[in-house]
Coordinates of C-alpha atoms in Angstrom, one line a residue:
M1 CA 99.8 74.0 166.7
D2 CA 102.0 76.8 168.1
K3 CA 101.5 80.6 168.0
N4 CA 104.0 81.1 165.2
T5 CA 102.1 78.6 163.0
I6 CA 98.8 80.4 163.6
I7 CA 100.5 83.8 162.7
G8 CA 101.9 82.3 159.6
F9 CA 98.5 81.1 158.4
V10 CA 97.0 84.5 159.2
L11 CA 99.7 86.2 157.1
I12 CA 99.0 83.8 154.2
A13 CA 95.3 84.6 154.4
A14 CA 96.1 88.3 154.6
L15 CA 98.3 88.1 151.5
L16 CA 95.5 86.3 149.5
I17 CA 93.0 88.9 150.6
G18 CA 95.5 91.7 149.7
Y19 CA 96.0 90.2 146.3
S20 CA 92.3 90.0 145.6
W21 CA 91.9 93.6 146.8
Y22 CA 94.9 94.8 144.8
T23 CA 93.7 93.2 141.5
R24 CA 90.2 94.8 141.8
P25 CA 89.6 98.5 141.9
S26 CA 88.0 99.8 145.2
E27 CA 85.3 102.4 145.3
E28 CA 87.9 105.1 146.1
D29 CA 89.8 104.1 143.0
L30 CA 86.9 104.5 140.6
A31 CA 87.7 108.1 139.9
Q32 CA 91.3 107.2 139.1
Q33 CA 90.1 104.3 137.0
Q34 CA 87.9 106.7 135.0
L35 CA 90.9 108.9 134.5
Q36 CA 93.0 105.9 133.4
D37 CA 90.3 104.9 131.0
S38 CA 90.3 108.4 129.5
I39 CA 94.1 108.3 129.1
T40 CA 93.8 104.9 127.5
A41 CA 91.1 106.2 125.2
V42 CA 93.3 109.1 124.2
A43 CA 96.2 106.8 123.5
K44 CA 94.0 104.5 121.5
Q45 CA 92.7 107.6 119.5
K46 CA 96.3 108.7 118.9
A47 CA 97.2 105.2 117.6
E48 CA 94.2 105.1 115.3
Q49 CA 95.0 108.6 114.1
Q50 CA 98.5 107.6 113.3
L51 CA 97.4 104.6 111.3
K52 CA 94.8 106.8 109.5
A53 CA 97.5 109.4 108.8
E54 CA 99.6 106.8 107.1
K55 CA 96.7 105.8 104.9
Q56 CA 96.3 109.4 103.8
A57 CA 100.0 109.9 103.2
A58 CA 99.6 108.8 99.6
Q59 CA 97.4 111.7 98.6
T60 CA 99.6 114.2 100.5
N61 CA 102.7 112.8 98.9
A62 CA 101.2 113.0 95.4
A63 CA 100.1 116.6 95.9
D64 CA 103.4 117.8 97.4
P65 CA 106.3 115.4 96.9
M66 CA 108.9 118.1 97.6
G67 CA 107.5 118.8 101.1
Q68 CA 107.7 115.3 102.5
D69 CA 110.4 113.9 104.8
T70 CA 111.2 111.2 102.2
T71 CA 114.1 112.3 100.0
V72 CA 113.4 113.8 96.6
A73 CA 115.4 111.0 95.1
F74 CA 112.3 108.7 95.7
Y75 CA 109.8 111.2 94.3
K76 CA 108.8 108.5 91.7
A77 CA 107.7 106.2 94.5
L78 CA 105.7 108.9 96.3
S79 CA 102.6 108.4 94.2
G80 CA 100.7 105.4 93.0
K81 CA 97.8 103.1 93.6
P82 CA 97.8 100.8 96.6
Q83 CA 97.6 97.1 95.7
N84 CA 97.2 94.1 98.0
I85 CA 99.5 91.1 97.6
V86 CA 98.6 87.9 99.5
L87 CA 101.0 85.2 100.7
K88 CA 99.5 82.1 102.0
N89 CA 99.9 78.5 103.0
S90 CA 97.8 76.0 104.9
K91 CA 98.4 77.8 108.2
V92 CA 98.4 81.5 107.6
E93 CA 97.4 84.1 105.1
L94 CA 99.3 87.4 105.0
T95 CA 98.2 90.5 103.1
L96 CA 100.9 93.0 102.0
N97 CA 100.2 96.4 100.7
T98 CA 102.4 98.0 98.0
K99 CA 101.8 101.3 99.9
G100 CA 104.6 100.9 102.5
G101 CA 105.5 97.4 101.4
T102 CA 104.7 95.7 104.7
V103 CA 102.3 93.2 106.1
E104 CA 99.0 94.9 107.0
K105 CA 96.8 91.9 107.8
A106 CA 97.6 88.5 109.3
V107 CA 94.9 85.7 109.3
I108 CA 95.7 82.5 111.2
K109 CA 93.8 79.5 109.7
G110 CA 92.1 76.8 111.7
F111 CA 91.5 78.8 114.8
K112 CA 88.0 80.3 115.5
D113 CA 87.8 83.8 116.8
N114 CA 85.4 85.1 119.5
R115 CA 82.9 86.1 116.8
G116 CA 82.5 82.5 115.4
N117 CA 84.6 82.9 112.3
N118 CA 86.6 79.8 111.3
D119 CA 89.8 81.8 110.8
L120 CA 91.3 84.3 113.3
T121 CA 92.5 87.7 112.3
L122 CA 95.5 88.6 114.4
F123 CA 95.5 92.2 113.1
D124 CA 94.5 94.3 110.1
A125 CA 95.4 97.7 108.6
K126 CA 93.2 99.5 111.0
N127 CA 95.1 98.4 114.1
Q128 CA 98.7 97.7 113.0
S129 CA 101.5 99.6 111.3
L130 CA 105.1 99.0 110.5
K131 CA 107.6 101.4 108.9
F132 CA 111.3 101.6 108.4
M133 CA 113.1 104.9 108.5
L134 CA 116.5 105.8 107.0
A135 CA 118.2 109.1 108.1
G136 CA 119.8 110.7 105.0
K137 CA 122.3 113.5 104.8
E138 CA 119.6 116.0 103.8
T139 CA 116.2 114.3 104.2
N140 CA 114.7 111.0 105.5
I141 CA 113.5 107.9 103.7
I142 CA 110.3 106.5 105.3
T143 CA 109.0 103.3 103.8
S144 CA 105.4 104.1 104.8
D145 CA 105.5 107.1 102.4
L146 CA 106.6 105.0 99.4
F147 CA 104.7 103.0 96.8
F148 CA 106.5 99.7 96.0
T149 CA 106.3 97.9 92.7
P150 CA 105.6 94.1 93.2
S151 CA 107.3 91.4 91.2
N152 CA 108.3 87.7 91.6
I153 CA 104.8 87.1 93.0
T154 CA 103.8 83.5 94.1
D155 CA 101.8 82.2 97.0
S156 CA 105.0 82.3 99.1
T157 CA 107.2 85.0 97.6
V158 CA 107.1 88.6 96.5
T159 CA 109.6 91.3 95.8
M160 CA 108.8 95.0 96.5
T161 CA 110.8 97.7 94.8
A162 CA 110.8 101.4 95.5
D163 CA 112.3 103.2 92.5
A164 CA 114.5 106.2 93.1
G165 CA 115.4 106.7 89.4
N166 CA 118.8 106.3 87.7
G167 CA 119.1 102.7 88.7
K168 CA 118.7 103.5 92.4
S169 CA 116.1 101.6 94.5
L170 CA 115.2 100.0 97.8
V171 CA 114.2 96.4 97.5
M172 CA 112.2 94.3 100.0
N173 CA 112.0 90.5 99.6
Y174 CA 109.5 88.3 101.4
K175 CA 109.4 84.5 101.6
L176 CA 106.7 82.6 103.5
G177 CA 107.7 79.3 105.0
K178 CA 105.6 76.2 105.3
D179 CA 104.2 77.2 108.7
Y180 CA 104.0 80.6 110.3
L181 CA 107.4 82.1 109.7
L182 CA 107.9 84.9 107.2
H183 CA 111.5 85.8 106.1
F184 CA 112.2 89.4 105.1
S185 CA 115.2 91.2 103.6
M186 CA 115.8 94.8 102.6
Q187 CA 118.6 95.8 100.3
A188 CA 119.8 99.1 98.9
N189 CA 120.8 99.6 95.3
D190 CA 123.3 102.4 94.6
I191 CA 121.9 104.8 97.2
S192 CA 125.0 105.0 99.5
G193 CA 125.6 108.6 98.5
M194 CA 122.4 109.7 100.3
F195 CA 123.9 108.8 103.7
A196 CA 126.8 109.8 105.9
P197 CA 129.9 107.6 105.4
N198 CA 129.5 105.8 108.7
Y199 CA 125.7 105.3 108.5
D200 CA 124.8 101.7 109.3
K201 CA 121.5 101.6 111.2
I202 CA 117.9 101.6 110.2
D203 CA 115.1 102.7 112.5
I204 CA 112.0 100.6 113.0
E205 CA 108.6 101.7 114.4
W206 CA 106.0 99.0 115.0
N207 CA 102.5 99.6 116.5
E208 CA 99.6 97.4 117.1
L209 CA 96.3 97.5 118.9
C210 CA 96.2 94.0 120.3
R211 CA 92.7 92.5 119.6
Q212 CA 90.7 90.7 122.2
Q213 CA 90.4 87.1 120.8
E214 CA 88.8 85.3 123.8
K215 CA 85.5 85.7 125.7
G216 CA 87.1 86.6 129.0
F217 CA 88.6 90.1 128.7
T218 CA 90.2 90.1 132.2
F219 CA 91.7 86.7 132.1
E220 CA 93.1 87.2 128.6
N221 CA 94.5 90.6 129.5
Q222 CA 96.4 89.0 132.4
H223 CA 98.1 86.7 130.0
S224 CA 98.8 89.2 127.3
S225 CA 102.1 91.1 127.4
L226 CA 104.7 92.8 125.2
T227 CA 107.7 90.4 125.5
Y228 CA 111.3 90.7 124.4
H229 CA 114.4 88.5 124.3
F230 CA 117.9 89.6 125.2
T231 CA 120.6 88.6 122.8
D232 CA 122.6 87.1 125.7
G233 CA 119.6 85.0 126.7
G234 CA 116.5 85.4 128.8
T235 CA 113.2 87.1 128.2
K236 CA 111.3 89.9 129.9
E237 CA 107.7 91.1 129.6
L238 CA 106.1 94.4 130.4
S239 CA 103.4 94.6 133.1
T240 CA 100.0 93.3 132.1
T241 CA 98.1 95.7 134.3
S242 CA 99.9 99.0 134.3
E243 CA 101.0 101.5 131.6
N244 CA 104.6 101.3 130.2
I245 CA 105.3 104.2 127.8
D246 CA 108.6 104.3 126.0
K247 CA 110.3 102.0 128.4
K248 CA 114.0 101.9 127.6
I249 CA 115.8 98.6 127.0
E250 CA 119.5 99.2 127.5
D251 CA 120.8 95.8 126.5
P252 CA 120.6 94.5 122.9
I253 CA 117.6 92.3 122.1
D254 CA 117.0 90.0 119.1
W255 CA 113.2 89.7 119.1
V256 CA 110.1 91.6 120.3
A257 CA 106.6 89.9 120.6
F258 CA 103.2 91.6 120.6
K259 CA 101.6 88.7 122.6
N260 CA 98.1 88.0 123.6
Q261 CA 97.0 84.8 125.5
F262 CA 97.2 82.3 122.7
F263 CA 98.7 84.1 119.6
S264 CA 101.6 86.4 118.9
A265 CA 103.2 88.6 116.3
V266 CA 107.0 88.4 116.7
M267 CA 109.7 90.4 115.0
I268 CA 113.1 88.6 114.9
A269 CA 116.4 90.3 113.8
K270 CA 119.4 88.5 112.4
N271 CA 121.9 91.1 113.8
D272 CA 119.9 92.0 116.9
L273 CA 117.6 95.0 117.4
G274 CA 120.2 97.1 119.0
S275 CA 120.5 98.6 122.4
N276 CA 118.5 101.5 123.7
S277 CA 115.3 100.3 122.1
S278 CA 112.0 101.5 123.6
V279 CA 108.7 99.6 124.1
T280 CA 105.2 100.7 125.1
S281 CA 102.2 98.8 126.5
I282 CA 99.0 100.6 127.4
P283 CA 96.1 98.5 128.7
Q284 CA 92.8 99.2 126.9
E285 CA 89.3 99.5 128.5
K286 CA 86.9 96.5 128.6
G287 CA 84.4 96.6 125.8
S288 CA 86.8 98.3 123.4
G289 CA 87.6 95.1 121.6
F290 CA 91.3 95.5 122.3
L291 CA 93.6 94.4 125.1
K292 CA 96.7 96.6 124.8
H293 CA 98.2 99.2 122.6
Y294 CA 101.7 97.9 121.8
A295 CA 104.5 99.9 120.3
A296 CA 108.2 99.3 119.7
K297 CA 111.0 101.6 118.5
M298 CA 114.2 99.8 117.5
K299 CA 117.3 99.9 115.3
T300 CA 119.0 97.1 113.3
S301 CA 121.8 96.9 110.9
F302 CA 121.6 98.5 107.4
D303 CA 124.3 98.6 104.7
P304 CA 123.8 101.6 102.3
T305 CA 126.2 100.0 99.8
G306 CA 123.8 97.0 99.3
K307 CA 126.5 94.4 100.0
Q308 CA 124.7 93.0 103.1
P309 CA 120.9 93.0 103.3
T310 CA 118.9 93.9 106.4
E311 CA 117.3 90.6 107.5
L312 CA 114.3 90.0 109.7
E313 CA 111.9 87.2 110.3
F314 CA 108.3 87.5 111.4
Y315 CA 106.2 84.9 113.3
F316 CA 102.4 85.3 113.1
G317 CA 100.9 82.3 114.9
P318 CA 99.8 80.4 118.0
N319 CA 101.7 80.3 121.3
D320 CA 102.3 76.5 121.2
F321 CA 105.4 75.3 123.1
N322 CA 106.4 72.5 120.7
L323 CA 105.5 74.5 117.6
L324 CA 107.6 77.5 118.8
K325 CA 110.6 75.2 119.3
K326 CA 110.1 73.8 115.8
V327 CA 109.9 77.3 114.3
E328 CA 113.2 78.2 115.9
K329 CA 114.8 75.3 113.9
Q330 CA 113.2 76.7 110.7
S331 CA 114.8 80.1 111.3
S332 CA 117.8 80.8 109.1
F333 CA 119.5 83.0 111.7
N334 CA 121.0 80.0 113.7
K335 CA 120.3 81.7 117.0
D336 CA 119.1 80.4 120.4
L337 CA 115.9 82.4 120.3
E338 CA 114.0 80.7 123.1
L339 CA 110.7 81.5 121.4
Q340 CA 109.0 78.8 123.5
R341 CA 109.2 81.2 126.4
L342 CA 106.2 83.0 125.0
V343 CA 104.3 80.1 126.7
Y344 CA 104.8 81.0 130.3
L345 CA 105.4 77.9 132.5
G346 CA 106.0 79.6 135.8
W347 CA 109.0 80.3 138.0
P348 CA 112.1 78.0 137.7
L349 CA 110.9 75.1 139.9
F350 CA 107.4 75.1 138.4
R351 CA 108.8 75.6 134.9
I352 CA 110.9 72.4 135.3
I353 CA 107.8 70.4 136.4
N354 CA 105.8 71.7 133.4
R355 CA 108.7 71.5 130.9
W356 CA 109.8 67.9 131.7
F357 CA 106.6 66.3 133.0
T358 CA 103.4 68.1 132.3
I359 CA 104.0 68.9 128.6
Y360 CA 105.2 65.4 127.8
V361 CA 102.2 63.8 129.5
F362 CA 99.8 66.3 128.0
D363 CA 101.1 65.8 124.5
W364 CA 101.0 62.0 124.9
L365 CA 97.3 62.1 126.0
T366 CA 96.4 64.7 123.4
A367 CA 97.8 62.4 120.7
L368 CA 95.2 59.8 121.7
N369 CA 92.6 62.2 120.2
I370 CA 90.4 62.2 123.3
N371 CA 88.3 65.0 124.7
M372 CA 90.4 67.6 126.6
G373 CA 88.2 67.3 129.7
I374 CA 89.1 63.6 129.8
V375 CA 92.8 64.6 129.3
L376 CA 92.6 66.8 132.5
I377 CA 91.0 63.9 134.4
L378 CA 93.7 61.4 133.3
I379 CA 96.5 63.8 134.2
T380 CA 94.9 64.2 137.6
L381 CA 94.6 60.5 138.1
L382 CA 98.3 60.0 137.0
L383 CA 99.5 62.6 139.5
K384 CA 97.4 61.0 142.3
F385 CA 98.9 57.6 141.4
I386 CA 102.4 59.0 141.6
T387 CA 101.9 60.8 144.9
Y388 CA 99.7 58.1 146.5
P389 CA 102.5 56.4 148.5
L390 CA 103.4 59.8 150.0
V391 CA 99.8 60.6 150.7
K392 CA 99.3 57.3 152.4
K393 CA 102.3 57.8 154.5
S394 CA 101.0 61.2 155.5
Y395 CA 97.6 59.7 156.4
M396 CA 99.1 56.8 158.4
S397 CA 101.2 59.3 160.4
S398 CA 98.0 61.1 161.3
A399 CA 96.2 57.9 162.0
K400 CA 99.0 56.8 164.4
M401 CA 98.8 60.1 166.2
R402 CA 95.0 59.7 166.4
V403 CA 95.1 56.3 168.1
L404 CA 97.8 57.4 170.5
K405 CA 95.9 60.5 171.5
P406 CA 94.4 59.0 174.7
K407 CA 97.8 57.8 175.8
I408 CA 99.4 61.2 175.0
D409 CA 96.7 63.0 177.0
E410 CA 97.3 60.7 180.0
A411 CA 101.1 61.1 179.8
T412 CA 101.0 64.9 179.5
K413 CA 98.1 65.8 181.8
Q414 CA 100.6 67.0 184.5
Y415 CA 101.7 69.8 182.2
N416 CA 98.5 71.8 182.0
K417 CA 99.8 75.1 183.3
P418 CA 100.7 77.8 180.8
E419 CA 104.3 77.9 182.0
D420 CA 104.6 74.1 181.4
Q421 CA 103.8 74.1 177.7
M422 CA 107.5 73.7 176.7
Q423 CA 107.7 70.6 178.9
K424 CA 104.4 69.3 177.5
Q425 CA 105.7 69.6 173.9
Q426 CA 108.9 67.8 174.8
A427 CA 107.0 65.1 176.6
M428 CA 104.7 64.6 173.6
M429 CA 107.6 64.4 171.2
A430 CA 109.4 61.9 173.4
M431 CA 106.2 59.7 173.6
Y432 CA 105.8 59.8 169.8
S433 CA 109.4 58.8 169.3
K434 CA 109.1 55.9 171.7
Y435 CA 106.2 54.6 169.6
G436 CA 108.1 55.2 166.3
V437 CA 105.8 58.0 165.2
S438 CA 107.0 61.2 163.5
P439 CA 104.5 64.1 163.5
L440 CA 106.5 65.8 160.8
S441 CA 106.2 62.9 158.3
G442 CA 102.9 64.3 157.0
C443 CA 104.6 67.5 155.8
L444 CA 106.6 66.1 153.0
P445 CA 103.6 65.0 150.8
V446 CA 102.1 68.4 151.1
L447 CA 105.3 70.1 150.1
I448 CA 105.6 67.8 147.1
Q449 CA 102.0 68.2 145.9
M450 CA 102.0 72.0 146.3
P451 CA 104.5 72.6 143.5
I452 CA 102.4 70.4 141.2
W453 CA 99.3 72.5 142.0
V454 CA 101.2 75.7 141.3
A455 CA 102.7 74.3 138.1
M456 CA 99.3 73.4 136.8
F457 CA 98.1 76.9 137.7
N458 CA 100.7 78.2 135.2
F459 CA 100.3 75.5 132.6
V460 CA 96.5 75.2 132.0
P461 CA 95.8 78.9 131.2
N462 CA 98.6 78.8 128.5
A463 CA 97.7 75.5 126.9
I464 CA 96.3 76.5 123.5
Q465 CA 95.0 72.9 123.0
L466 CA 92.2 73.7 125.5
R467 CA 91.1 76.7 123.4
G468 CA 87.6 76.2 122.0
E469 CA 87.4 72.6 123.4
S470 CA 84.1 71.7 125.0
F471 CA 83.4 69.2 127.8
L472 CA 80.0 68.4 129.4
W473 CA 78.4 71.8 130.1
I474 CA 81.6 73.7 129.4
S475 CA 81.7 75.3 125.9
D476 CA 85.3 76.4 126.1
L477 CA 87.8 75.0 128.6
S478 CA 90.2 78.0 128.1
T479 CA 87.8 80.6 129.5
Y480 CA 85.1 80.9 132.2
D481 CA 81.8 79.0 132.1
P482 CA 79.1 81.3 133.3
I483 CA 75.9 80.0 134.8
I484 CA 74.7 83.6 135.1
E485 CA 75.9 86.8 133.5
W486 CA 75.0 90.5 133.8
N487 CA 76.1 93.7 132.1
K488 CA 77.5 95.7 135.1
N489 CA 80.9 94.9 136.6
I490 CA 80.7 94.2 140.3
W491 CA 83.8 94.6 142.4
L492 CA 85.5 91.3 143.3
I493 CA 83.0 89.3 141.3
G494 CA 83.0 90.8 137.8
D495 CA 80.0 90.3 135.4
H496 CA 79.4 86.6 135.8
I497 CA 79.5 83.6 138.1
S498 CA 81.5 80.6 136.9
L499 CA 80.1 77.1 137.6
T500 CA 83.5 75.3 137.7
C501 CA 84.7 77.9 140.2
I502 CA 81.7 77.1 142.4
L503 CA 82.5 73.4 142.1
F504 CA 86.2 74.0 142.9
C505 CA 85.3 76.1 146.0
G506 CA 82.7 73.5 147.1
A507 CA 85.2 70.7 146.8
N508 CA 87.7 72.8 148.7
V509 CA 85.2 73.1 151.6
L510 CA 84.6 69.3 151.6
Y511 CA 88.3 68.6 151.6
N512 CA 89.0 71.1 154.4
I513 CA 86.2 69.6 156.5
M514 CA 87.7 66.1 156.2
T515 CA 91.2 67.5 156.9
M516 CA 90.1 69.5 160.0
R517 CA 88.3 66.4 161.4
Q518 CA 91.3 64.3 160.9
Q519 CA 93.6 66.8 162.6
K520 CA 91.1 67.4 165.4
D521 CA 91.2 63.7 166.3
Q522 CA 94.9 63.9 166.8
M523 CA 95.3 67.2 168.6
V524 CA 96.2 67.3 172.3
G525 CA 95.5 69.9 175.0
A526 CA 95.9 73.5 173.9
Q527 CA 96.4 72.4 170.3
A528 CA 92.7 71.5 170.1
E529 CA 91.8 75.1 171.1
Q530 CA 94.2 76.5 168.5
M531 CA 92.4 74.4 165.9
K532 CA 89.3 76.5 166.3
M533 CA 91.0 79.5 164.7
M534 CA 92.6 77.3 162.1
R535 CA 89.2 75.9 161.2
W536 CA 87.7 79.3 160.5
M537 CA 90.7 80.1 158.3
M538 CA 90.3 77.0 156.3
Y539 CA 86.6 77.8 155.8
L540 CA 87.6 81.3 154.7
M541 CA 90.0 80.1 152.0
P542 CA 87.3 78.8 149.6
V543 CA 85.6 82.2 149.8
I544 CA 88.9 83.9 148.8
F545 CA 89.4 81.4 146.1
F546 CA 86.0 82.2 144.6
F547 CA 86.9 85.8 144.2
M548 CA 90.3 84.9 142.7
F549 CA 89.3 82.2 140.3
N550 CA 85.8 83.3 139.1
D551 CA 87.5 84.9 136.0
Y552 CA 89.9 82.0 135.5
S553 CA 89.6 79.4 132.8
A554 CA 87.1 76.6 133.3
G555 CA 89.9 74.1 132.5
L556 CA 91.9 75.2 135.5
N557 CA 88.9 75.3 137.9
F558 CA 87.8 71.9 136.6
Y559 CA 91.3 70.4 137.2
Y560 CA 91.4 71.8 140.8
F561 CA 87.8 70.4 141.4
I562 CA 88.8 67.0 140.1
S563 CA 92.0 67.0 142.1
L564 CA 90.3 67.9 145.4
F565 CA 87.5 65.4 144.7
F566 CA 90.1 62.6 144.3
S567 CA 92.1 63.7 147.3
A568 CA 88.9 63.7 149.5
S569 CA 88.0 60.2 148.1
I570 CA 91.5 58.8 148.8
M571 CA 91.3 60.2 152.3
W572 CA 87.9 58.7 152.9
I573 CA 89.0 55.3 151.6
L574 CA 92.1 55.3 153.8
R575 CA 90.0 56.1 156.8
K576 CA 87.5 53.3 156.1
T577 CA 90.2 50.8 155.5
T578 CA 92.4 51.6 158.5
N579 CA 91.8 49.4 161.6
D580 CA 92.6 51.5 164.6
E581 CA 92.8 48.6 167.0
K582 CA 95.3 46.7 164.8
L583 CA 97.3 49.9 164.3
L584 CA 97.5 50.6 168.0
S585 CA 98.6 47.0 168.7
I586 CA 101.5 47.5 166.2
L587 CA 102.5 50.7 167.9
E588 CA 102.4 49.0 171.4
A589 CA 104.6 46.2 170.1
R590 CA 107.1 48.8 168.8
Y591 CA 107.0 50.7 172.1
Q592 CA 107.8 47.5 174.1
E593 CA 110.6 46.7 171.6
N594 CA 112.1 50.2 172.1
K595 CA 111.6 50.0 175.9
N596 CA 113.3 46.6 176.2
N597 CA 116.1 47.6 173.8
P598 CA 116.8 51.3 174.2
Q599 CA 119.7 51.1 171.7
K600 CA 117.1 50.7 169.0
M601 CA 115.6 54.1 169.8
S602 CA 116.5 56.8 167.3
G603 CA 119.0 59.5 168.2
L604 CA 116.1 62.0 168.2
A605 CA 114.1 59.9 170.7
A606 CA 117.1 59.7 173.0
R607 CA 117.7 63.4 172.8
L608 CA 114.1 64.2 173.4
E609 CA 114.0 61.9 176.4
A610 CA 117.1 63.6 177.8
M611 CA 115.6 67.0 177.2
Q612 CA 112.4 65.9 179.0
K613 CA 114.4 64.7 182.0
Q614 CA 116.5 67.9 182.0
A615 CA 113.3 70.0 181.9
E616 CA 111.8 68.0 184.7
E617 CA 115.0 68.4 186.8
L618 CA 115.0 72.2 186.1
K619 CA 111.4 72.3 187.2
R620 CA 112.1 70.4 190.4
Q621 CA 115.0 72.7 191.2
R622 CA 112.8 75.8 190.6
E623 CA 110.1 74.5 192.9
M624 CA 112.7 73.8 195.6
Q625 CA 114.1 77.3 195.3
E626 CA 110.6 78.8 195.6
K627 CA 109.9 76.7 198.8
Q628 CA 113.2 77.9 200.3
K629 CA 112.3 81.5 199.6
Q630 CA 109.0 81.0 201.3
H631 CA 110.6 79.5 204.4
K632 CA 113.0 82.5 204.7

C-alpha cells in the first residue's frame, strides 16, 4: 500500500471524526446552544401566542367588529359560536372548526403514537393554524376572523359559508377522499366590488409546531424537514439542524409539506403557490415534545367574480412511497407532483438502487406477512447471494497473491533500497501478470457493495413499515434499542447505549480482523509495514461508527450487523475450502504456459515486463555513471 493510499484513508477517518464532532455540540458551544434554545423557546412562545390570539379573536370581533381588519361587509360573520365538524373515513379523522373554517386537528388511524394511543394525532388546534387573507380596496378579509355556517354535512363533505349580507358570501367546500386526501375549494359570491379590478391572488399563512411522534428525538429530527416541490419539477428541503426564518423561494412551487420522519401534512395547489413564497423552520429543544416550528407564507390564484374557485388539496398521512404514488393518481389536478419524494431514498445512484430494487424486494417480502426482522435478514441474504460471485472472485484474487507471496519475496529481494521501490513495484506487477493474477480484481466487488450499503443507509430509516415492529429484544425497529438509559445528555453518546449498535460495531471489528489477516498474508516488503498503520485505522472505524450510529434506528444497525456477520462467515468458509497447494499448482501451470508461449501474455504483462527491463537498464546505466565519476 503506497503513501497516497494511506493518506486517503487518513483523510476518510478525519472526515468521519469531523462529522461526528460537527453533529454534536462541544463544550465551547454549550453557551451558544443555550442561546439557541432560548431563541427557539421564544419562537415557540410566539407561535403559541399567535395560535392563542386567533382563538381569542372571536370575542374581540364580537365586541368591536368595526375595528377589525376584516371588512365591515362581513360583520355578520364576525360573531358566533365555534362548532366542530368531523370528516372521517377508515384512514383519517379531520376536525374542522366553523371559526376560521379550516382543519384544526388531524388524526391518522391505525398508527400508534409514542404515548401508546392506538391513533396518532398529527396536529391539533394548539399547535397548528391556517388562514386565508384577501386584500380589499379599503380593509382586509381574514378567514380566521370569520365564523362560517356549515351545511351539506356528511362523513366526507361539508360546506362552510361566511355571510357578508345582501347575497354576498365566501364559500369553502371540503370533500374527503377514501384515503388521506382532502379536496378544498374557495369561491366568492358577488364580492368583486370589494377588490381592485386586477386583484387575482389570495395570501395563505400556515403554521405548525411539528410534534415528536417517535421515541428518538435526535434521529427523528434528522429526518424531519419542511419540503417543497417546484412546479417545473424537483424538490428541496430546509436544513434539519439549523434555523431558516422566512427563506425566500423565488421560483413557483405547487406543494409544501410539513414533514416529520414518518408522517406529513401537505398543501397542494392547483394553480401553483406562486413565486416569492417564504418558508420557516426552527428546530425545537429536546424535551419540548416538538421537533420544529414550521411556517409558510404563500399566494395562489383567486377570482373575486366567483367564476373560478381557488382549489387546494391537503394530504394528512404516512410517508409511504407506494401510497404517495397512489395519492398522486387520486389528485384531481393532473400534475406530476412527485409526492413520493417525501420518502428520501438518497442521492441519484442510491435512489436508483432503492427505487428499482430495494423497494420491490421489500414490498414482496412484506406481502408474505412475516416479521420485519426476518425481512431484513432475507434482504441481506438475497444481496449476499447476488454479490457472492464477485466476493468469491475478490477472495480468490487475494488467495492467489497469498500463495505467491514467497515467490514474490524472492523475486524482489534485490529491490530493498528506498530508491528502488518503483522498480520493486514494477517487478511485483510483472510477476503477478505472468502468473495471471490481477491485484486490482478485488476492488470491483467492494465498489459494487458499497453503494448497496449506502442505499440501505437511506432506505431503512425511512421505511414506515418498520415503525412499531418488534423483533427479538427490539421493541421498535424504527428507533434505537437501549440496554441502558440516563437522563443527562452526554456529548457524542447521548442519553442511552443501543444494543444493536454495539453488535454492529463488534461485527465490524471481527470483519476487520479477518480482512487485515488476509491482507497481511499477501503483503510484500514495505507494504507489510504500511499495514500496521492501516490496521489501527480499521480498528478505529468501529469506535467512530459507535458514536455515529448510537442514535440510529435498531433496524439499520441490525441490518449492518447481519450483513457483516454473513460477510465474515463467507470469508471464513472460502478460507477453509481453499486448497493453497492446489491453487499454487494451477498458477505454476499458467506461468509455464505464458513462459512457453509469450504471445498468450496479456498486453499489460508485456508492458510491465518491458517497463521492468527499461528500469533495470536505467539503473545499470546510473551505476556505471557513478563508477565513472568515482574514477575521475
